[in-house]
mmCIF file of C-alpha atoms in Angstrom:
data_model
loop_
_atom_site.group_PDB
_atom_site.id
_atom_site.type_symbol
_atom_site.label_atom_id
_atom_site.label_comp_id
_atom_site.label_asym_id
_atom_site.label_seq_id
_atom_site.Cartn_x
_atom_site.Cartn_y
_atom_site.Cartn_z
ATOM 1 C CA MET A 161 51.488 164.924 57.399
ATOM 2 C CA ARG A 162 51.244 161.317 58.573
ATOM 3 C CA LYS A 163 53.766 160.089 61.110
ATOM 4 C CA VAL A 164 55.366 156.683 61.639
ATOM 5 C CA LEU A 165 57.202 155.370 64.695
ATOM 6 C CA ILE A 166 59.729 152.731 63.587
ATOM 7 C CA LEU A 167 60.939 150.449 66.373
ATOM 8 C CA GLY A 168 64.107 148.391 66.428
ATOM 9 C CA ALA A 169 65.971 151.404 65.058
ATOM 10 C CA ARG A 170 69.309 149.638 65.648
ATOM 11 C CA SER A 171 68.745 147.603 62.474
ATOM 12 C CA PRO A 172 69.604 148.415 58.848
ATOM 13 C CA VAL A 173 66.041 147.508 57.811
ATOM 14 C CA ALA A 174 64.708 150.207 60.152
ATOM 15 C CA LEU A 175 66.957 152.728 58.392
ATOM 16 C CA ASP A 176 65.682 151.537 55.009
ATOM 17 C CA HIS A 177 62.051 151.820 56.121
ATOM 18 C CA ALA A 178 62.741 155.313 57.502
ATOM 19 C CA ARG A 179 64.189 156.590 54.240
ATOM 20 C CA ARG A 180 61.319 155.205 52.195
ATOM 21 C CA PHE A 181 58.625 156.661 54.446
ATOM 22 C CA ALA A 182 60.365 160.071 54.436
ATOM 23 C CA ALA A 183 60.747 159.992 50.643
ATOM 24 C CA GLN A 184 56.997 159.449 50.366
ATOM 25 C CA GLY A 185 56.010 162.375 52.575
ATOM 26 C CA TRP A 186 55.833 160.843 56.047
ATOM 27 C CA GLN A 187 57.434 162.270 59.167
ATOM 28 C CA VAL A 188 59.642 159.571 60.692
ATOM 29 C CA VAL A 189 60.312 158.933 64.376
ATOM 30 C CA VAL A 190 62.535 156.028 65.389
ATOM 31 C CA GLY A 191 62.788 154.336 68.759
ATOM 32 C CA ASP A 192 64.922 151.749 70.524
ATOM 33 C CA SER A 193 66.387 150.760 73.875
ATOM 34 C CA VAL A 194 70.038 150.573 72.748
ATOM 35 C CA PRO A 195 72.187 152.959 70.675
ATOM 36 C CA CYS A 196 70.574 153.367 67.250
ATOM 37 C CA ARG A 197 72.634 156.043 65.502
ATOM 38 C CA ILE A 198 72.577 153.943 62.342
ATOM 39 C CA SER A 199 69.000 155.198 61.919
ATOM 40 C CA SER A 200 68.752 158.288 64.107
ATOM 41 C CA TRP A 201 71.625 159.988 62.275
ATOM 42 C CA SER A 202 69.810 159.694 58.963
ATOM 43 C CA ARG A 203 68.467 162.862 57.347
ATOM 44 C CA ALA A 204 65.204 160.945 56.894
ATOM 45 C CA VAL A 205 64.558 160.823 60.646
ATOM 46 C CA HIS A 206 62.720 163.666 62.393
ATOM 47 C CA ALA A 207 63.149 162.454 65.986
ATOM 48 C CA CYS A 208 64.519 159.566 68.045
ATOM 49 C CA VAL A 209 62.833 158.116 71.128
ATOM 50 C CA ALA A 210 64.820 156.318 73.847
ATOM 51 C CA LEU A 211 62.716 153.446 75.165
ATOM 52 C CA PRO A 212 63.320 151.092 78.104
ATOM 53 C CA SER A 213 63.919 147.411 77.393
ATOM 54 C CA ALA A 214 60.619 145.593 76.929
ATOM 55 C CA ARG A 215 62.241 142.310 77.932
ATOM 56 C CA TYR A 216 63.252 143.587 81.352
ATOM 57 C CA GLY A 217 60.171 145.663 82.135
ATOM 58 C CA ILE A 218 57.174 145.340 79.861
ATOM 59 C CA ARG A 219 54.914 147.660 81.874
ATOM 60 C CA THR A 220 57.508 150.442 81.876
ATOM 61 C CA TYR A 221 57.999 149.836 78.162
ATOM 62 C CA ALA A 222 54.260 150.117 77.489
ATOM 63 C CA ASP A 223 54.039 153.406 79.396
ATOM 64 C CA ALA A 224 57.028 154.924 77.576
ATOM 65 C CA LEU A 225 55.722 153.777 74.206
ATOM 66 C CA HIS A 226 52.297 155.273 74.920
ATOM 67 C CA ARG A 227 53.881 158.622 75.822
ATOM 68 C CA ALA A 228 55.968 158.642 72.632
ATOM 69 C CA ILE A 229 52.920 157.876 70.496
ATOM 70 C CA ASN A 230 50.933 160.715 72.057
ATOM 71 C CA ARG A 231 53.814 163.210 71.975
ATOM 72 C CA HIS A 232 54.540 162.664 68.283
ATOM 73 C CA ARG A 233 50.911 162.015 67.244
ATOM 74 C CA VAL A 234 51.860 158.778 65.529
ATOM 75 C CA ASP A 235 49.627 157.167 62.885
ATOM 76 C CA LEU A 236 51.569 153.904 62.464
ATOM 77 C CA VAL A 237 53.826 151.897 64.789
ATOM 78 C CA LEU A 238 56.137 149.644 62.785
ATOM 79 C CA PRO A 239 58.336 147.059 64.537
ATOM 80 C CA THR A 240 61.363 145.641 62.730
ATOM 81 C CA CYS A 241 63.026 143.280 65.224
ATOM 82 C CA GLU A 242 61.913 140.952 68.008
ATOM 83 C CA GLU A 243 60.236 143.779 69.890
ATOM 84 C CA VAL A 244 57.286 142.631 67.752
ATOM 85 C CA PHE A 245 56.437 140.039 70.439
ATOM 86 C CA TYR A 246 56.417 142.572 73.260
ATOM 87 C CA LEU A 247 54.528 145.056 71.095
ATOM 88 C CA ALA A 248 51.841 142.446 70.481
ATOM 89 C CA ARG A 249 51.529 141.920 74.238
ATOM 90 C CA VAL A 250 51.175 145.652 74.980
ATOM 91 C CA ARG A 251 48.897 146.405 72.014
ATOM 92 C CA PRO A 252 45.703 146.512 74.157
ATOM 93 C CA ALA A 253 47.259 149.308 76.225
ATOM 94 C CA LEU A 254 47.818 151.537 73.159
ATOM 95 C CA PRO A 255 45.250 153.837 71.484
ATOM 96 C CA PRO A 256 42.685 151.654 69.673
ATOM 97 C CA GLN A 257 42.552 153.886 66.570
ATOM 98 C CA LEU A 258 46.324 153.591 66.053
ATOM 99 C CA ARG A 259 47.611 151.176 63.389
ATOM 100 C CA VAL A 260 50.137 148.903 65.054
ATOM 101 C CA LEU A 261 51.575 146.405 62.588
ATOM 102 C CA VAL A 262 51.466 143.316 64.785
ATOM 103 C CA ASP A 263 49.219 140.290 64.961
ATOM 104 C CA ASP A 264 47.916 138.350 67.943
ATOM 105 C CA PHE A 265 50.676 137.346 70.386
ATOM 106 C CA ASP A 266 49.813 133.636 70.348
ATOM 107 C CA LYS A 267 49.967 133.594 66.562
ATOM 108 C CA LEU A 268 53.367 135.273 66.581
ATOM 109 C CA ALA A 269 54.599 132.791 69.185
ATOM 110 C CA MET A 270 53.566 129.901 66.924
ATOM 111 C CA LEU A 271 55.431 131.414 63.976
ATOM 112 C CA HIS A 272 58.556 132.075 66.040
ATOM 113 C CA SER A 273 58.712 128.474 67.253
ATOM 114 C CA LYS A 274 60.828 126.451 64.843
ATOM 115 C CA TRP A 275 58.770 123.389 65.808
ATOM 116 C CA ARG A 276 55.184 124.650 65.851
ATOM 117 C CA PHE A 277 55.664 126.619 62.632
ATOM 118 C CA LEU A 278 56.603 123.485 60.691
ATOM 119 C CA GLU A 279 53.404 121.796 61.836
ATOM 120 C CA ALA A 280 51.351 124.761 60.618
ATOM 121 C CA ALA A 281 53.233 125.084 57.305
ATOM 122 C CA GLN A 282 52.440 121.517 56.266
ATOM 123 C CA HIS A 283 48.783 122.494 55.845
ATOM 124 C CA SER A 284 49.615 125.158 53.245
ATOM 125 C CA GLY A 285 50.986 123.008 50.436
ATOM 126 C CA VAL A 286 54.716 123.066 51.095
ATOM 127 C CA THR A 287 57.369 120.508 51.969
ATOM 128 C CA VAL A 288 59.099 120.797 55.358
ATOM 129 C CA PRO A 289 62.168 118.902 56.554
ATOM 130 C CA GLU A 290 61.570 115.802 58.622
ATOM 131 C CA SER A 291 61.998 117.066 62.181
ATOM 132 C CA GLY A 292 61.896 116.119 65.848
ATOM 133 C CA LEU A 293 61.769 117.951 69.187
ATOM 134 C CA VAL A 294 64.506 116.884 71.619
ATOM 135 C CA ASN A 295 65.981 117.777 74.999
ATOM 136 C CA SER A 296 69.585 116.619 74.636
ATOM 137 C CA ILE A 297 72.317 115.880 72.136
ATOM 138 C CA GLU A 298 71.846 112.176 72.898
ATOM 139 C CA GLU A 299 68.171 112.351 71.907
ATOM 140 C CA ALA A 300 69.132 114.242 68.735
ATOM 141 C CA ARG A 301 71.747 111.623 67.827
ATOM 142 C CA GLU A 302 69.241 108.829 68.376
ATOM 143 C CA TRP A 303 66.657 110.613 66.216
ATOM 144 C CA ALA A 304 69.142 111.234 63.373
ATOM 145 C CA ASN A 305 70.311 107.587 63.423
ATOM 146 C CA GLY A 306 73.571 108.377 61.664
ATOM 147 C CA GLN A 307 71.999 110.533 58.946
ATOM 148 C CA PRO A 308 72.989 114.154 58.166
ATOM 149 C CA ALA A 309 71.216 116.524 60.539
ATOM 150 C CA VAL A 310 70.725 120.130 61.621
ATOM 151 C CA ILE A 311 70.079 121.053 65.253
ATOM 152 C CA LYS A 312 68.862 124.402 66.577
ATOM 153 C CA PRO A 313 67.016 125.787 69.615
ATOM 154 C CA GLU A 314 63.260 126.007 69.231
ATOM 155 C CA PHE A 315 63.595 129.773 69.683
ATOM 156 C CA SER A 316 66.647 131.505 68.206
ATOM 157 C CA ARG A 317 67.680 134.064 65.612
ATOM 158 C CA PHE A 318 70.482 134.900 63.144
ATOM 159 C CA GLY A 319 71.642 131.286 63.004
ATOM 160 C CA VAL A 320 72.945 131.479 66.586
ATOM 161 C CA HIS A 321 73.534 128.025 68.136
ATOM 162 C CA VAL A 322 72.609 126.285 64.878
ATOM 163 C CA ARG A 323 74.666 123.123 64.376
ATOM 164 C CA LEU A 324 75.211 121.524 60.980
ATOM 165 C CA TYR A 325 76.191 117.851 60.841
ATOM 166 C CA PRO A 326 76.355 116.929 57.117
ATOM 167 C CA GLU A 327 78.095 113.658 58.010
ATOM 168 C CA GLY A 328 75.837 112.780 60.940
ATOM 169 C CA ILE A 329 76.035 113.701 64.633
ATOM 170 C CA PRO A 330 79.360 112.452 66.051
ATOM 171 C CA HIS A 331 79.552 110.698 69.411
ATOM 172 C CA ASP A 332 81.743 113.485 70.816
ATOM 173 C CA ALA A 333 79.293 116.285 69.879
ATOM 174 C CA ARG A 334 79.153 118.768 72.758
ATOM 175 C CA PRO A 335 76.031 119.034 74.950
ATOM 176 C CA PHE A 336 73.463 121.727 74.246
ATOM 177 C CA GLU A 337 74.575 125.134 75.525
ATOM 178 C CA VAL A 338 71.001 126.415 75.902
ATOM 179 C CA ASP A 339 68.673 124.802 78.447
ATOM 180 C CA ALA A 340 65.579 124.598 76.254
ATOM 181 C CA LYS A 341 63.823 122.449 73.693
ATOM 182 C CA TRP A 342 65.807 121.916 70.484
ATOM 183 C CA VAL A 343 64.666 120.969 66.983
ATOM 184 C CA VAL A 344 66.587 118.328 65.036
ATOM 185 C CA GLN A 345 65.990 118.145 61.286
ATOM 186 C CA SER A 346 67.138 116.211 58.273
ATOM 187 C CA TYR A 347 70.020 118.077 56.665
ATOM 188 C CA CYS A 348 68.846 119.750 53.430
ATOM 189 C CA ARG A 349 71.416 120.391 50.732
ATOM 190 C CA GLY A 350 70.739 123.043 48.135
ATOM 191 C CA LYS A 351 70.491 126.759 47.439
ATOM 192 C CA GLU A 352 69.327 129.093 50.200
ATOM 193 C CA LEU A 353 66.570 131.605 49.545
ATOM 194 C CA CYS A 354 64.635 134.017 51.749
ATOM 195 C CA SER A 355 61.288 135.732 51.332
ATOM 196 C CA TYR A 356 59.857 138.899 52.853
ATOM 197 C CA SER A 357 56.196 139.879 52.678
ATOM 198 C CA VAL A 358 53.787 142.437 54.058
ATOM 199 C CA VAL A 359 50.374 140.962 54.849
ATOM 200 C CA ASP A 360 47.123 142.616 55.850
ATOM 201 C CA GLN A 361 44.250 140.448 57.110
ATOM 202 C CA GLY A 362 45.521 137.437 55.206
ATOM 203 C CA ARG A 363 46.200 139.260 51.928
ATOM 204 C CA VAL A 364 49.768 139.713 50.683
ATOM 205 C CA ARG A 365 50.327 143.427 49.986
ATOM 206 C CA ALA A 366 54.072 143.297 49.202
ATOM 207 C CA HIS A 367 56.478 140.471 48.450
ATOM 208 C CA VAL A 368 60.048 139.714 47.431
ATOM 209 C CA THR A 369 62.063 136.503 47.278
ATOM 210 C CA TYR A 370 65.827 136.875 47.280
ATOM 211 C CA ALA A 371 69.096 135.004 47.428
ATOM 212 C CA PRO A 372 71.403 135.816 50.376
ATOM 213 C CA SER A 373 74.509 135.779 48.209
ATOM 214 C CA TYR A 374 77.127 136.351 50.929
ATOM 215 C CA ARG A 375 76.844 135.371 54.597
ATOM 216 C CA ILE A 376 78.821 135.776 57.806
ATOM 217 C CA SER A 377 79.444 132.061 58.418
ATOM 218 C CA ALA A 378 75.967 130.494 58.659
ATOM 219 C CA SER A 379 74.443 133.678 60.083
ATOM 220 C CA SER A 380 73.310 137.000 58.637
ATOM 221 C CA SER A 381 73.700 137.799 54.953
ATOM 222 C CA TYR A 382 75.037 141.073 53.599
ATOM 223 C CA VAL A 383 74.415 140.857 49.848
ATOM 224 C CA PHE A 384 70.865 140.426 48.588
ATOM 225 C CA GLU A 385 69.593 139.715 45.077
ATOM 226 C CA ALA A 386 65.915 139.502 44.174
ATOM 227 C CA CYS A 387 64.564 136.534 42.235
ATOM 228 C CA ASP A 388 61.146 135.494 40.986
ATOM 229 C CA VAL A 389 59.911 132.223 42.516
ATOM 230 C CA PRO A 390 56.156 131.767 41.950
ATOM 231 C CA ALA A 391 56.014 128.640 44.139
ATOM 232 C CA ILE A 392 57.291 130.547 47.168
ATOM 233 C CA GLU A 393 54.923 133.440 46.573
ATOM 234 C CA ALA A 394 52.030 130.985 46.240
ATOM 235 C CA PHE A 395 52.888 129.390 49.584
ATOM 236 C CA VAL A 396 53.058 132.780 51.317
ATOM 237 C CA GLU A 397 49.648 133.697 49.921
ATOM 238 C CA THR A 398 48.110 130.403 51.053
ATOM 239 C CA PHE A 399 49.751 130.382 54.473
ATOM 240 C CA ALA A 400 48.920 134.025 55.234
ATOM 241 C CA ARG A 401 45.315 133.476 54.183
ATOM 242 C CA ASN A 402 44.993 130.287 56.256
ATOM 243 C CA ILE A 403 46.075 131.993 59.469
ATOM 244 C CA ARG A 404 44.596 135.390 58.496
ATOM 245 C CA TYR A 405 47.874 137.107 59.290
ATOM 246 C CA THR A 406 48.627 140.819 59.563
ATOM 247 C CA GLY A 407 52.187 142.101 59.709
ATOM 248 C CA GLN A 408 55.605 141.483 58.197
ATOM 249 C CA LEU A 409 56.225 137.828 57.390
ATOM 250 C CA SER A 410 59.562 136.277 56.428
ATOM 251 C CA PHE A 411 60.705 132.747 55.600
ATOM 252 C CA ASP A 412 63.951 130.840 55.021
ATOM 253 C CA TRP A 413 64.019 128.274 52.209
ATOM 254 C CA ILE A 414 66.154 125.542 50.646
ATOM 255 C CA VAL A 415 65.920 124.686 46.956
ATOM 256 C CA SER A 416 67.245 121.121 46.808
ATOM 257 C CA GLU A 417 66.519 120.598 43.104
ATOM 258 C CA PRO A 418 64.627 122.476 40.378
ATOM 259 C CA ASP A 419 61.092 123.233 41.559
ATOM 260 C CA SER A 420 61.648 121.507 44.936
ATOM 261 C CA TYR A 421 61.282 124.015 47.774
ATOM 262 C CA GLN A 422 61.413 123.323 51.484
ATOM 263 C CA VAL A 423 60.537 125.990 54.036
ATOM 264 C CA LEU A 424 62.871 125.870 57.034
ATOM 265 C CA GLU A 425 61.601 128.497 59.459
ATOM 266 C CA CYS A 426 59.604 131.693 59.842
ATOM 267 C CA ASN A 427 60.440 135.156 61.173
ATOM 268 C CA PRO A 428 57.308 137.249 61.852
ATOM 269 C CA ARG A 429 59.264 140.481 61.418
ATOM 270 C CA ALA A 430 61.311 142.439 58.883
ATOM 271 C CA ILE A 431 64.398 140.966 57.235
ATOM 272 C CA SER A 432 66.830 142.171 54.587
ATOM 273 C CA GLY A 433 64.335 141.811 51.748
ATOM 274 C CA VAL A 434 63.204 145.314 52.716
ATOM 275 C CA HIS A 435 66.394 146.662 51.088
ATOM 276 C CA LEU A 436 65.366 145.450 47.641
ATOM 277 C CA PHE A 437 62.427 147.851 47.323
ATOM 278 C CA ALA A 438 63.125 151.192 45.637
ATOM 279 C CA MET A 439 62.493 154.463 47.458
ATOM 280 C CA HIS A 440 59.409 155.139 45.340
ATOM 281 C CA ASP A 441 57.915 151.660 45.685
ATOM 282 C CA ALA A 442 54.626 151.778 47.611
ATOM 283 C CA LEU A 443 55.861 149.734 50.566
ATOM 284 C CA PRO A 444 54.642 152.326 53.119
ATOM 285 C CA ALA A 445 51.140 152.059 51.652
ATOM 286 C CA ALA A 446 51.364 148.271 51.859
ATOM 287 C CA LEU A 447 52.395 148.504 55.510
ATOM 288 C CA MET A 448 49.371 150.719 56.152
ATOM 289 C CA GLY A 449 47.100 148.245 54.369
ATOM 290 C CA ASP A 450 46.223 150.873 51.762
ATOM 291 C CA THR A 451 47.032 148.883 48.605
ATOM 292 C CA ASP A 452 44.807 146.531 46.626
ATOM 293 C CA THR A 453 47.642 144.915 44.667
ATOM 294 C CA CYS A 454 50.846 143.171 45.721
ATOM 295 C CA ILE A 455 53.842 145.534 45.609
ATOM 296 C CA LYS A 456 57.116 144.100 44.304
ATOM 297 C CA PRO A 457 60.574 145.692 43.919
ATOM 298 C CA SER A 458 60.725 147.847 40.802
ATOM 299 C CA LEU A 459 64.515 147.649 40.468
ATOM 300 C CA ALA A 460 66.525 144.487 39.818
ATOM 301 C CA GLU A 461 70.004 145.473 41.029
ATOM 302 C CA PRO A 462 71.413 143.689 44.118
ATOM 303 C CA ARG A 463 71.806 145.482 47.449
ATOM 304 C CA MET A 464 74.566 145.062 50.033
ATOM 305 C CA ILE A 465 75.899 146.279 53.349
ATOM 306 C CA ALA A 466 79.090 147.568 51.765
ATOM 307 C CA ALA A 467 81.120 147.924 54.968
ATOM 308 C CA VAL A 468 80.570 144.240 55.756
ATOM 309 C CA MET A 469 81.192 143.248 52.154
ATOM 310 C CA LEU A 470 84.556 145.006 52.365
ATOM 311 C CA ALA A 471 85.474 143.771 55.835
ATOM 312 C CA ALA A 472 84.197 140.181 55.692
ATOM 313 C CA GLY A 473 83.570 139.593 52.009
ATOM 314 C CA ALA A 474 86.992 140.735 50.861
ATOM 315 C CA TRP A 475 88.845 137.942 52.631
ATOM 316 C CA ARG A 476 86.573 135.131 53.821
ATOM 317 C CA PRO A 477 84.882 134.285 50.491
ATOM 318 C CA LEU A 478 88.162 134.576 48.613
ATOM 319 C CA ARG A 479 89.070 131.162 49.945
ATOM 320 C CA GLN A 480 86.176 129.864 47.849
ATOM 321 C CA ARG A 481 85.675 132.522 45.154
ATOM 322 C CA LYS A 482 87.891 134.276 42.664
ATOM 323 C CA ALA A 483 88.830 137.874 43.412
ATOM 324 C CA SER A 484 87.294 138.881 40.094
ATOM 325 C CA GLU A 485 83.964 137.342 41.124
ATOM 326 C CA TRP A 486 83.946 139.199 44.435
ATOM 327 C CA TRP A 487 84.834 142.492 42.688
ATOM 328 C CA ARG A 488 82.092 141.938 40.111
ATOM 329 C CA ASP A 489 79.516 141.353 42.842
ATOM 330 C CA PHE A 490 80.730 144.371 44.818
ATOM 331 C CA ARG A 491 80.432 146.668 41.822
ATOM 332 C CA ALA A 492 76.998 145.335 40.848
ATOM 333 C CA ALA A 493 75.378 145.931 44.245
ATOM 334 C CA ARG A 494 74.278 149.205 45.837
ATOM 335 C CA ASP A 495 75.035 150.008 49.477
ATOM 336 C CA VAL A 496 72.031 150.341 51.794
ATOM 337 C CA ILE A 497 73.762 152.205 54.639
ATOM 338 C CA ALA A 498 75.728 155.110 53.127
ATOM 339 C CA VAL A 499 73.705 156.559 50.262
ATOM 340 C CA LYS A 500 74.108 159.790 48.326
ATOM 341 C CA GLY A 501 73.037 162.729 50.466
ATOM 342 C CA ASP A 502 72.752 160.622 53.632
ATOM 343 C CA ARG A 503 76.124 159.329 54.807
ATOM 344 C CA GLY A 504 75.580 159.863 58.525
ATOM 345 C CA PRO A 505 74.237 156.323 59.179
ATOM 346 C CA LEU A 506 77.602 154.811 58.210
ATOM 347 C CA LEU A 507 79.436 156.660 60.986
ATOM 348 C CA GLY A 508 76.471 156.155 63.297
ATOM 349 C CA GLY A 509 76.533 152.406 62.667
ATOM 350 C CA LEU A 510 80.253 152.235 63.435
ATOM 351 C CA LEU A 511 79.698 154.073 66.711
ATOM 352 C CA ASP A 512 76.841 151.679 67.507
ATOM 353 C CA LEU A 513 79.268 148.780 67.054
ATOM 354 C CA ALA A 514 81.640 150.422 69.518
ATOM 355 C CA SER A 515 78.761 150.720 71.985
ATOM 356 C CA TYR A 516 77.919 147.015 71.550
ATOM 357 C CA ALA A 517 81.567 146.139 72.146
ATOM 358 C CA ARG A 518 81.521 148.072 75.416
ATOM 359 C CA MET A 519 78.238 146.413 76.432
ATOM 360 C CA ALA A 520 79.682 142.998 75.584
ATOM 361 C CA VAL A 521 82.611 143.588 77.939
ATOM 362 C CA GLN A 522 80.291 144.787 80.702
ATOM 363 C CA GLN A 523 77.858 141.896 80.254
ATOM 364 C CA ARG A 524 80.532 139.279 79.523
ATOM 365 C CA CYS A 525 78.945 138.154 76.298
ATOM 366 C CA THR A 526 79.537 138.433 72.552
ATOM 367 C CA MET A 527 78.843 141.619 70.607
ATOM 368 C CA ARG A 528 75.959 139.936 68.827
ATOM 369 C CA GLU A 529 74.398 138.953 72.148
ATOM 370 C CA ALA A 530 74.931 142.453 73.498
ATOM 371 C CA SER A 531 73.218 143.981 70.462
ATOM 372 C CA THR A 532 70.027 141.901 70.781
ATOM 373 C CA ARG A 533 69.805 140.605 74.355
ATOM 374 C CA ASP A 534 67.434 143.334 75.557
ATOM 375 C CA THR A 535 64.815 142.591 72.906
ATOM 376 C CA GLU A 536 64.986 138.809 72.392
ATOM 377 C CA TRP A 537 62.066 136.536 73.201
ATOM 378 C CA ASP A 538 62.654 132.797 73.629
ATOM 379 C CA GLY A 539 59.212 131.495 74.465
ATOM 380 C CA GLU A 540 59.066 132.516 78.128
ATOM 381 C CA ALA A 541 55.799 133.753 79.656
ATOM 382 C CA LEU A 542 55.200 137.498 79.328
ATOM 383 C CA ASP A 543 53.255 139.779 81.612
ATOM 384 C CA THR A 544 50.352 141.835 80.298
ATOM 385 C CA PRO A 545 50.560 145.597 81.040
#
């Protein structure tokens, strides 16, 4: 029996990967450095490994990861969150015969940068927003010259610190709260789309484009609906081939008019598109590089994180949507956390949230910051184990 170690087990996509691997005959081990009961309490998971934070001790992390791989005789190490950057750095210290689904660290760093990625994307036949790299709100205002603009740190995630100025940057806009380079872009109006792909040596092995139908403010989405967009798939194929990429590859898009697509940023990791693949879809084979064709979701129904849809979706969107529309969307989608025969992750996820709340109080930060702080990478230099 082949064995997979799924990292970033705090995330719903790690849970989804775990269930699919288990359904297809793999033994699943999950690992993380914070509470991850959302995955470890799943019937699909054989064992859970507690790892130290890679961000605060990469050599200790590498040693612990190596021990876990040897103890469980792992065949594949699959990252899901930003531990991908640290995993890429420690890859030379891991067994050479092991499949570790990461690419070269410098390549990942380029993709994670919201500035350098746009430069690379322009060479793959896609439109990118007009953009500039700035150090202050004054420089951003000067660059925008009164036009609608978006500002965000060069390195960020989940829409954190993103500022939208559809009427232009006002003179009383607050200074940047993060001491780093920021990217200012022309404000793009239109429909948001996302894409998730699995790539092996420049060849796309799995792909889905989807609409994030409901969002928490301008951050994470919690309802996902697949759609067929050949232009986006063509870009992914060209871009992945041009940089000869291996790993999970995700993009955010804006459709400003029919057949006009602009790519906004890249995430070289898993995103919610994972949820749209059925349990029998050959995504594990794609992640192993064992497929010759591109795997796509076999089912068309939307997916959702039902607890968030009930808690956030039941009141916030109702200011803009009819109750009947929300109820229709709720009934049409299938939950990705609590599924028939495996309800433990729902309770586990709620307990994880309580743990993040306690960490937030201790660290004097928000719950979102507490849940990701130990694994974030914002462009700083990393040691090599």
